[in-house]
Short mmCIF file of C-alpha atoms in Angstrom, two decimals:
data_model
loop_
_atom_site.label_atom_id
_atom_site.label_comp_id
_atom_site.label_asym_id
_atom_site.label_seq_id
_atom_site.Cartn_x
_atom_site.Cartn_y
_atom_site.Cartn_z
CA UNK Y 1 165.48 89.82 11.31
CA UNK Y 2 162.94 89.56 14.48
CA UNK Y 3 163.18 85.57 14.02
CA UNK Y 4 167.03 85.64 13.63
CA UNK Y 5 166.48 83.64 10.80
CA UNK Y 6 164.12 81.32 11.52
CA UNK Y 7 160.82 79.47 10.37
CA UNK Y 8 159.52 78.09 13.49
CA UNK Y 9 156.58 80.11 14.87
CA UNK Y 10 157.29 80.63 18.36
CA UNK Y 11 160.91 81.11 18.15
CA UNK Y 12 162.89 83.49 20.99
CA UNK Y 13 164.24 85.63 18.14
CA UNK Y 14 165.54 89.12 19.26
CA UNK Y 15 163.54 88.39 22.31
CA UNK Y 16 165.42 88.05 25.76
CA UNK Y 17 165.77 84.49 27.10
CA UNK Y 18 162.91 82.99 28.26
CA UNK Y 19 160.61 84.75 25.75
CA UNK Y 20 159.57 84.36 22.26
CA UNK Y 21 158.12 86.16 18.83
CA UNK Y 22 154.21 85.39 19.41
CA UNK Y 23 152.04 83.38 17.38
CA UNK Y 24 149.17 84.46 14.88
CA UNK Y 25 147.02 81.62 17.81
CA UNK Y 26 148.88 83.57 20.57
CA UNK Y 27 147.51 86.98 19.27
CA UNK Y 28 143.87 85.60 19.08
CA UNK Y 29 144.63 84.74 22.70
CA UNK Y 30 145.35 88.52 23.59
CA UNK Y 31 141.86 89.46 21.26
CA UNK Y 32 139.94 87.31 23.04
CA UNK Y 33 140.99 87.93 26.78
CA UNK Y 34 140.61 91.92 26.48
CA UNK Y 35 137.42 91.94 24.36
CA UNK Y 36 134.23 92.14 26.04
CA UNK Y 37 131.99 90.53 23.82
CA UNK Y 38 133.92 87.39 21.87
CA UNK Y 39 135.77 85.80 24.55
CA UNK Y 40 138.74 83.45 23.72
CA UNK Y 41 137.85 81.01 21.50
CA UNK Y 42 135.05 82.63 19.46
CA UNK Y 43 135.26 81.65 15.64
CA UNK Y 44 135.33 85.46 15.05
CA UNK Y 45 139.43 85.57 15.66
CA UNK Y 46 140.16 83.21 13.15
CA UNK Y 47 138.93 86.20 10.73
CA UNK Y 48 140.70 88.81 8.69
CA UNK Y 49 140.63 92.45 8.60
CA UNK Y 50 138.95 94.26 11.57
CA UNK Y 51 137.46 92.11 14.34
CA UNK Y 52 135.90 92.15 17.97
CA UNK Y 53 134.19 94.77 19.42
CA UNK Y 54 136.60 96.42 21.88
CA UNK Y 55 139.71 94.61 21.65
CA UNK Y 56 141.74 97.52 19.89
CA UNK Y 57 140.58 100.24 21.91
CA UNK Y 58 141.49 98.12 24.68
CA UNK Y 59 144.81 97.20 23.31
CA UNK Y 60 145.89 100.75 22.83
CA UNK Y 61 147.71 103.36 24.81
CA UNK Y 62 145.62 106.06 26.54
CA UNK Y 63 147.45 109.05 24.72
CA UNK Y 64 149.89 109.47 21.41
CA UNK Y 65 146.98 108.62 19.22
CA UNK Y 66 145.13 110.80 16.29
CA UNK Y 67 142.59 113.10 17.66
CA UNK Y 68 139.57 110.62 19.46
CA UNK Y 69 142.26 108.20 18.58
CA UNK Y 70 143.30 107.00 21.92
CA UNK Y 71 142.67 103.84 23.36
CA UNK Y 72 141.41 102.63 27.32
CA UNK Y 73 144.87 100.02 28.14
CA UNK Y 74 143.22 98.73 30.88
CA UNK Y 75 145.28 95.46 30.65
CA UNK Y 76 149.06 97.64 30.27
CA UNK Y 77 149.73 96.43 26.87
CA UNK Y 78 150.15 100.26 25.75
CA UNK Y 79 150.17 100.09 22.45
CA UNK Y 80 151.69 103.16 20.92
CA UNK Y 81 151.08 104.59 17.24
CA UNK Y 82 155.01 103.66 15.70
CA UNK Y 83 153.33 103.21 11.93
CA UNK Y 84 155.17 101.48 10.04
CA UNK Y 85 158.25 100.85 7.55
CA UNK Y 86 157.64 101.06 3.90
CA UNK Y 87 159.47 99.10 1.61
CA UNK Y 88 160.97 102.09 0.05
CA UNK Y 89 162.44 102.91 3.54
CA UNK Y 90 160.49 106.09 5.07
CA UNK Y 91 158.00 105.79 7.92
CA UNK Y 92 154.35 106.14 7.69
CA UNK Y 93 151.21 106.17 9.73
CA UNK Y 94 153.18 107.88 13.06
CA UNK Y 95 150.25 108.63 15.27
CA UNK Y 96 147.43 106.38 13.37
CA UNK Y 97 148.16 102.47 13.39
CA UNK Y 98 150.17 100.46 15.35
CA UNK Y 99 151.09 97.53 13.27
CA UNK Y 100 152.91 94.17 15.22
CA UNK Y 101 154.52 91.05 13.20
CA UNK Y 102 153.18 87.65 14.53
CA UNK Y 103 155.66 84.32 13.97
CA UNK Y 104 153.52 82.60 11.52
CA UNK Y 105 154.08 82.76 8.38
CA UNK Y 106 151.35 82.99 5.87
CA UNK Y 107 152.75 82.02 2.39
CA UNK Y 108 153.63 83.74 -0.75
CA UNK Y 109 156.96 85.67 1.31
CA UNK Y 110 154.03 86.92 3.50
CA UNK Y 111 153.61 86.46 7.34
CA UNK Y 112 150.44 87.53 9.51
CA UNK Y 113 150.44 90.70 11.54
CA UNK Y 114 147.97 92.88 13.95
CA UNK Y 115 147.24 96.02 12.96
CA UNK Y 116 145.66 98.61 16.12
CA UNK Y 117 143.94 101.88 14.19
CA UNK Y 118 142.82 105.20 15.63
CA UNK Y 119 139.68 105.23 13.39
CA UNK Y 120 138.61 101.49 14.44
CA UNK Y 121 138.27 99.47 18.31
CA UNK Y 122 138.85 96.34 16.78
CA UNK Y 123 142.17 94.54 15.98
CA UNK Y 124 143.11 93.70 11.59
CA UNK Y 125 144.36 90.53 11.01
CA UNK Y 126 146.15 90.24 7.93
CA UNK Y 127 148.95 89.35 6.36
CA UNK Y 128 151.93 91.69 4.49
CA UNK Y 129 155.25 91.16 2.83
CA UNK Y 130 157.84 90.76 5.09
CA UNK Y 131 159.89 93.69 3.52
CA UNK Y 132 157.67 95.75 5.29
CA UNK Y 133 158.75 97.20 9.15
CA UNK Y 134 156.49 96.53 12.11
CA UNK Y 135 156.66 96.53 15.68
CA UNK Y 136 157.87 93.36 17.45
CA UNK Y 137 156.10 92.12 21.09
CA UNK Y 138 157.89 89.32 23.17
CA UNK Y 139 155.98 87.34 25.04
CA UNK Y 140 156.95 85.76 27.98
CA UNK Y 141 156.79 81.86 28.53
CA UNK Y 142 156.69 78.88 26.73
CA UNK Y 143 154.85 78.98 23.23
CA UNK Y 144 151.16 78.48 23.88
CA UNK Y 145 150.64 74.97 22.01
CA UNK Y 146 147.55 75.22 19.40
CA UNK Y 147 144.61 72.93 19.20
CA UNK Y 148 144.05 70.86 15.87
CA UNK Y 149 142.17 72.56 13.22
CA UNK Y 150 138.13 71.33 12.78
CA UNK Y 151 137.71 68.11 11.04
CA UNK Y 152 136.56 68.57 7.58
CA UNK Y 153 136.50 67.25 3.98
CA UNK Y 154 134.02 64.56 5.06
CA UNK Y 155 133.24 61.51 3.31
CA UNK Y 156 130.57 60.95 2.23
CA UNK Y 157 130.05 64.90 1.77
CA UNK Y 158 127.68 66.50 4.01
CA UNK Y 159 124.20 66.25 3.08
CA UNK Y 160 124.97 63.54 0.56
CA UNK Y 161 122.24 61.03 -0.98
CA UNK Y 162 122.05 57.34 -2.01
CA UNK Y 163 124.47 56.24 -0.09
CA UNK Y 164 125.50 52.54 0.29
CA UNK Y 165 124.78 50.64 3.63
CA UNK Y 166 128.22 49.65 3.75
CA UNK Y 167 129.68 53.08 3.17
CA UNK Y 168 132.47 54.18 5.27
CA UNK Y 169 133.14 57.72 6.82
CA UNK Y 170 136.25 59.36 6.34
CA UNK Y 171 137.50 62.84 7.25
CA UNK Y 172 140.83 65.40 6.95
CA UNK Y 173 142.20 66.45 10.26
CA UNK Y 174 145.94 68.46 10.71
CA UNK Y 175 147.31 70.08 13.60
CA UNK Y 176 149.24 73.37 13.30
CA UNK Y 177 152.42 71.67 15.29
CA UNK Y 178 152.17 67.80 13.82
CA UNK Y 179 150.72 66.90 17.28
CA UNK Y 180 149.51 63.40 17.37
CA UNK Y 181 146.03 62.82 16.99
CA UNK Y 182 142.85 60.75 18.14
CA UNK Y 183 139.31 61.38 17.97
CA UNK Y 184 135.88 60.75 19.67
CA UNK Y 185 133.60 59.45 16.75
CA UNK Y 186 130.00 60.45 17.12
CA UNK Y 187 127.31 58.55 14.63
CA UNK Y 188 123.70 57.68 14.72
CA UNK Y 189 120.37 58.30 13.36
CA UNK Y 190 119.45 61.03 15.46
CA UNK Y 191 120.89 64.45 16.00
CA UNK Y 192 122.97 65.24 17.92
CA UNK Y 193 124.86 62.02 16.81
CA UNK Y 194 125.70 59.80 20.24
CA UNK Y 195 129.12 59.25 20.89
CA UNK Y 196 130.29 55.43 19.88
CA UNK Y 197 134.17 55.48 19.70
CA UNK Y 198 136.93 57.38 21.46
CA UNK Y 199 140.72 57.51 21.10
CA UNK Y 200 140.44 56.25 17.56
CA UNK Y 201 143.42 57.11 15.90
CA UNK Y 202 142.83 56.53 12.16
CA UNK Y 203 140.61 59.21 9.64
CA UNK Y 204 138.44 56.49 8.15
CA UNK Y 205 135.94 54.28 10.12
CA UNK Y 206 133.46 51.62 9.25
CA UNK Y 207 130.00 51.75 11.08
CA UNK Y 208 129.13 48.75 9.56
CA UNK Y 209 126.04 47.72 7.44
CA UNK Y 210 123.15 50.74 7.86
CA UNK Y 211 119.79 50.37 7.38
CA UNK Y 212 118.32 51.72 3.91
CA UNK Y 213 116.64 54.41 3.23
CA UNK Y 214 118.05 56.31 6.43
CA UNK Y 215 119.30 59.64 7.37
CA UNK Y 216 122.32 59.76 9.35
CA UNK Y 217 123.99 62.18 11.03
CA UNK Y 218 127.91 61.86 12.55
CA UNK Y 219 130.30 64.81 13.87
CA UNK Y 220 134.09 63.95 14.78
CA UNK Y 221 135.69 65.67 17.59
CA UNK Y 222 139.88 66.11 17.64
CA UNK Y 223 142.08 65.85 20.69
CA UNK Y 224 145.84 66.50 20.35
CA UNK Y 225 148.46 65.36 23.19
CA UNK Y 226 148.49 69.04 24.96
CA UNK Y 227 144.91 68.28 26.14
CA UNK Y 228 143.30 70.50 23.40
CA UNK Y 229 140.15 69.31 22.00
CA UNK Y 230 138.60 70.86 18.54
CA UNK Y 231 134.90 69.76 17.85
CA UNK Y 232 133.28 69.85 14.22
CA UNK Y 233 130.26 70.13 12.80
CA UNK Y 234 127.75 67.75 12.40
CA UNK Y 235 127.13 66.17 9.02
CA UNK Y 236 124.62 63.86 7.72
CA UNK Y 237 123.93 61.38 4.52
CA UNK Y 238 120.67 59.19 3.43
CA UNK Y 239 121.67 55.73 1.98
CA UNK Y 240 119.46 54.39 -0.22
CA UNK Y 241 117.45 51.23 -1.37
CA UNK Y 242 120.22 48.10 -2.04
#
C-alpha cells in the first residue's frame, strides 16, 4: 500500500512529490550520521537485529516513550512509539517500539524494516511479512544511489595452494541498481598487493605466467558510474612446482 504497488526501492509511493519510500542503504545512512561511534559506512549497518551505540536513542522522541524509555532527538527525526499492526488487525507495542518499513524488499513476501525500542539505544534491522503495519518516513530528494556490493567468490579461493603459473583470477561483483561496473585490479607478491590495472571492465583477468613456488596476494576494488567505490579484501594463493 505505502509503494502504491510497486517493486522498485526508492519509489515516491504515498509520499508527496518530490519524495520517496527510503531504502534499507538510505536507513544505514540515517544510523550512521546520528551515531557517535560507527559513522556512515561502518560494516556494522549492514547487520541485523540491534546495532550502533546511540543511534536509537538518538533517533527517538524526547517524551511518549515507556518509563526511561525516551530518546535525546537531537537531529528532529522524533520518532514516536506508534507499535505496530498485527496481522490479526489490533495494535501492539503503543508506547515501546517504533517500527518503520524500508523499500527493499527482502524475499520470501518479506521486506526490511527499522525497529526503535524503549529498552535498547540502538536501531533492529530486520525483516517482517509485509501483512504486518508499520510506520512509513518520506524522505526528501532523489534516491540516494548505492555502491556495488564487495567483490567476492574469488578464484582461485583465498588462501588456496598449488596453484598453476598460468592460473587466472576471477571474482563475483553485483550492484544493488545494475550500475555498470569497472574495477582497479591490485596483484603482486607482496601485501598490500600494488595496483596494476584500472577501469577493467571484465571479472576474470590473466596476470600472466607466475613464478613457482610463490605466494601471492591480489584485492579488487569496484567503482560504479555514481562515483561510488567498494574495496575488498585481500586474498592470496601459492602456485606450485610445474
Amino acid at each position: 500500500e505505502m509503494m502504491e504497488y510497486s517493486t522498485t526501492p526508492g519509489v515516491q509511493g504515498i509520499c508527496p512529490p518530490g519524495w520517496h519510500i527510503p531504502t534499507d542503504y538510505e536507513w544505514k545512512i540515517l544510523e550512521g550520521t546520528v551515531d557517535s561511534q560507527y559513522p556512515v559506512g561502518d560494516p556494522i549497518w549492514n547487520n541485523t537485529n540491534f546495532r550502533g551505540f546511540d543511534a536509537g536513542l538518538n533517533l527517538k522522541s524526547t517524551s511518549g516513550w515507556y518509563p526511561n524509555g525516551n530518546g535525546l532527538d537531537p537531529n528532529g527525526f522524533t520518532a514516536l512509539p506508534g507499535g505496530l499492526r498485527m496481522t490479526v488487525g489490533y495494535f501492539h507495542y503503543i508506547g515501546q517500539q517504533s517500527n518503520f518499513w524500508s523499500s527493499n524488499n527482502a524475499g520470501g513476501g518479506c521486506s526490511w524494516f527499522r525497529r526503535l525500542d524503549y529498552l535498547n539505544n540502538g536501531v533492529n534491522r530486520w525483516a517482517d511479512t509485509k501483512e504486518l503495519g508499520f510506520s512509513v518516513r518520506c524522505l526528501q530528494g532523489e534516491t540516494i544511489n548505492q555502491p556495488p556490493e564487495p567483490p567476492s567468490s574469488p578464484s582461485p579461493e583465498n588462501g588456496a595452494e598449488y596453484q598453476s603459473i598460468e592460473v587466472d583470477i576471477s571474482w563475483t561483483c553485483t550492484d544493488a541498481e545494475g550500475d555498470p561496473l569497472t574495477y582497479d585490479i591490485y596483484f603482486g607478491m607482496e601485501t598490500p598487493p600494488p595496483l596494476i590495472t584500472t577501469g577493467y571492465t571484465e571479472t576474470n583477468y590473466d596476470p600472466e605466467t607466475l613464478e613457482n613456488n610463490t605466494e601471492y596476494f591480489w584485492k579488487i576494488v569496484a567503482h560504479d558510474d555514481h562515483e561510488n567505490t567498494t574495496e575488498g579484501s585481500v586474498w592470496s594463493f601459492t602456485t606450485g612446482l610445474f
